[in-house]
Amino acid sequence: MSFRLEVLHTIWNWEGVTDSFPKLLALLEIYRSQRSISSNLTPSFAKNNLSQIDMIALSGAHTLGFSHCTRFANRLYSFSPSNPVDPTLNPTYAQQLMQECPQNVDPQ
């Protein structure tokens, strides 16, 4: 059995064609191990009387509190024709976000 795998690798800073089945297996192993993190963490948290919801909150907390303005600017400036600011946002918080993310600023 013979086959040729052609992949343009950009994520790992490789460029060009790869014919290496072992490299593919290594990449698949990395992907598989990353996907099994939650199944490994759940029992560890359970041993400490913490639920899966606790695990998700505590494991993901390092990403909370940070976002690029372009991800939510529409909720501050152009939510709808009658309500430029999303009415579900706390007004004080919306004002703080507007100070941090002025309208029409180049994201670069």
mmCIF file of C-alpha atoms in Angstrom:
data_model
loop_
_atom_site.group_PDB
_atom_site.id
_atom_site.type_symbol
_atom_site.label_atom_id
_atom_site.label_comp_id
_atom_site.label_asym_id
_atom_site.label_seq_id
_atom_site.Cartn_x
_atom_site.Cartn_y
_atom_site.Cartn_z
ATOM 1 C CA MET A 1 0.000 0.000 0.000
ATOM 2 C CA SER A 2 1.358 3.380 -0.971
ATOM 3 C CA PHE A 3 0.088 6.893 -0.714
ATOM 4 C CA ARG A 4 1.412 10.423 -0.842
ATOM 5 C CA LEU A 5 0.412 12.993 1.744
ATOM 6 C CA GLU A 6 0.710 16.575 0.595
ATOM 7 C CA VAL A 7 0.157 19.215 3.228
ATOM 8 C CA LEU A 8 1.174 22.846 3.339
ATOM 9 C CA HIS A 9 2.235 23.323 6.930
ATOM 10 C CA THR A 10 1.796 26.897 8.097
ATOM 11 C CA ILE A 11 0.744 26.431 11.708
ATOM 12 C CA TRP A 12 4.021 24.801 12.696
ATOM 13 C CA ASN A 13 6.179 27.142 10.582
ATOM 14 C CA TRP A 14 6.902 24.422 8.052
ATOM 15 C CA GLU A 15 6.447 25.210 4.411
ATOM 16 C CA GLY A 16 6.253 22.837 1.513
ATOM 17 C CA VAL A 17 5.174 19.298 0.846
ATOM 18 C CA THR A 18 5.591 16.556 3.409
ATOM 19 C CA ASP A 19 5.637 12.875 2.503
ATOM 20 C CA SER A 20 6.216 11.674 6.010
ATOM 21 C CA PHE A 21 3.623 9.370 7.529
ATOM 22 C CA PRO A 22 5.460 9.352 10.910
ATOM 23 C CA LYS A 23 5.174 13.152 11.108
ATOM 24 C CA LEU A 24 1.449 12.862 10.485
ATOM 25 C CA LEU A 25 1.124 10.304 13.263
ATOM 26 C CA ALA A 26 3.029 12.586 15.641
ATOM 27 C CA LEU A 27 0.704 15.484 14.841
ATOM 28 C CA LEU A 28 -2.352 13.294 15.340
ATOM 29 C CA GLU A 29 -0.976 12.165 18.700
ATOM 30 C CA ILE A 30 -0.561 15.786 19.802
ATOM 31 C CA TYR A 31 -4.148 16.508 18.745
ATOM 32 C CA ARG A 32 -5.468 13.409 20.513
ATOM 33 C CA SER A 33 -3.633 14.228 23.737
ATOM 34 C CA GLN A 34 -4.953 17.789 23.722
ATOM 35 C CA ARG A 35 -8.504 16.528 23.285
ATOM 36 C CA SER A 36 -8.137 14.140 26.216
ATOM 37 C CA ILE A 37 -7.164 16.856 28.684
ATOM 38 C CA SER A 38 -10.736 17.271 29.931
ATOM 39 C CA SER A 39 -11.203 13.541 30.433
ATOM 40 C CA ASN A 40 -8.004 13.486 32.499
ATOM 41 C CA LEU A 41 -8.859 16.576 34.520
ATOM 42 C CA THR A 42 -12.407 15.597 35.446
ATOM 43 C CA PRO A 43 -11.356 12.725 37.768
ATOM 44 C CA SER A 44 -8.684 14.916 39.398
ATOM 45 C CA PHE A 45 -11.227 17.586 40.193
ATOM 46 C CA ALA A 46 -13.748 14.985 41.377
ATOM 47 C CA LYS A 47 -11.203 13.679 43.909
ATOM 48 C CA ASN A 48 -11.312 17.152 45.446
ATOM 49 C CA ASN A 49 -15.125 17.286 45.453
ATOM 50 C CA LEU A 50 -15.209 19.664 42.484
ATOM 51 C CA SER A 51 -17.643 19.230 39.607
ATOM 52 C CA GLN A 52 -16.963 19.406 35.891
ATOM 53 C CA ILE A 53 -18.483 22.908 35.941
ATOM 54 C CA ASP A 54 -15.912 23.852 38.610
ATOM 55 C CA MET A 55 -13.189 22.369 36.418
ATOM 56 C CA ILE A 56 -14.287 24.378 33.383
ATOM 57 C CA ALA A 57 -14.480 27.603 35.382
ATOM 58 C CA LEU A 58 -11.116 27.126 37.081
ATOM 59 C CA SER A 59 -9.270 25.761 34.045
ATOM 60 C CA GLY A 60 -10.555 28.452 31.733
ATOM 61 C CA ALA A 61 -10.240 31.376 34.122
ATOM 62 C CA HIS A 62 -6.892 32.424 32.679
ATOM 63 C CA THR A 63 -8.621 33.526 29.463
ATOM 64 C CA LEU A 64 -11.368 35.545 31.128
ATOM 65 C CA GLY A 65 -11.140 39.299 31.174
ATOM 66 C CA PHE A 66 -9.332 39.775 27.876
ATOM 67 C CA SER A 67 -10.752 40.434 24.444
ATOM 68 C CA HIS A 68 -9.951 42.530 21.410
ATOM 69 C CA CYS A 69 -12.186 45.565 20.894
ATOM 70 C CA THR A 70 -13.107 44.401 17.397
ATOM 71 C CA ARG A 71 -14.844 41.365 18.926
ATOM 72 C CA PHE A 72 -17.500 43.437 20.719
ATOM 73 C CA ALA A 73 -17.382 46.990 19.290
ATOM 74 C CA ASN A 74 -20.667 46.372 17.480
ATOM 75 C CA ARG A 75 -22.341 45.989 20.902
ATOM 76 C CA LEU A 76 -21.006 49.409 21.920
ATOM 77 C CA TYR A 77 -21.582 51.476 18.797
ATOM 78 C CA SER A 78 -23.885 49.796 16.287
ATOM 79 C CA PHE A 79 -26.045 47.224 18.035
ATOM 80 C CA SER A 80 -29.267 48.303 16.303
ATOM 81 C CA PRO A 81 -30.693 51.420 14.603
ATOM 82 C CA SER A 82 -32.758 52.305 17.683
ATOM 83 C CA ASN A 83 -30.162 51.221 20.270
ATOM 84 C CA PRO A 84 -26.520 51.803 19.336
ATOM 85 C CA VAL A 85 -25.437 50.268 22.673
ATOM 86 C CA ASP A 86 -26.575 46.731 23.458
ATOM 87 C CA PRO A 87 -29.277 47.204 26.145
ATOM 88 C CA THR A 88 -28.202 43.994 27.894
ATOM 89 C CA LEU A 89 -24.834 45.579 28.776
ATOM 90 C CA ASN A 90 -24.487 47.271 32.139
ATOM 91 C CA PRO A 91 -24.441 51.010 31.247
ATOM 92 C CA THR A 92 -21.451 51.791 33.491
ATOM 93 C CA TYR A 93 -19.498 48.884 32.046
ATOM 94 C CA ALA A 94 -20.435 49.940 28.502
ATOM 95 C CA GLN A 95 -19.031 53.427 29.210
ATOM 96 C CA GLN A 96 -15.797 51.922 30.537
ATOM 97 C CA LEU A 97 -15.483 49.777 27.423
ATOM 98 C CA MET A 98 -16.083 52.813 25.211
ATOM 99 C CA GLN A 99 -13.195 54.601 26.924
ATOM 100 C CA GLU A 100 -10.927 51.600 26.341
ATOM 101 C CA CYS A 101 -12.180 50.996 22.798
ATOM 102 C CA PRO A 102 -12.921 54.309 21.056
ATOM 103 C CA GLN A 103 -15.006 54.137 17.906
ATOM 104 C CA ASN A 104 -13.235 53.956 14.519
ATOM 105 C CA VAL A 105 -9.754 53.353 15.938
ATOM 106 C CA ASP A 106 -7.379 51.307 13.809
ATOM 107 C CA PRO A 107 -7.014 47.910 15.573
ATOM 108 C CA GLN A 108 -3.342 47.762 14.562
#
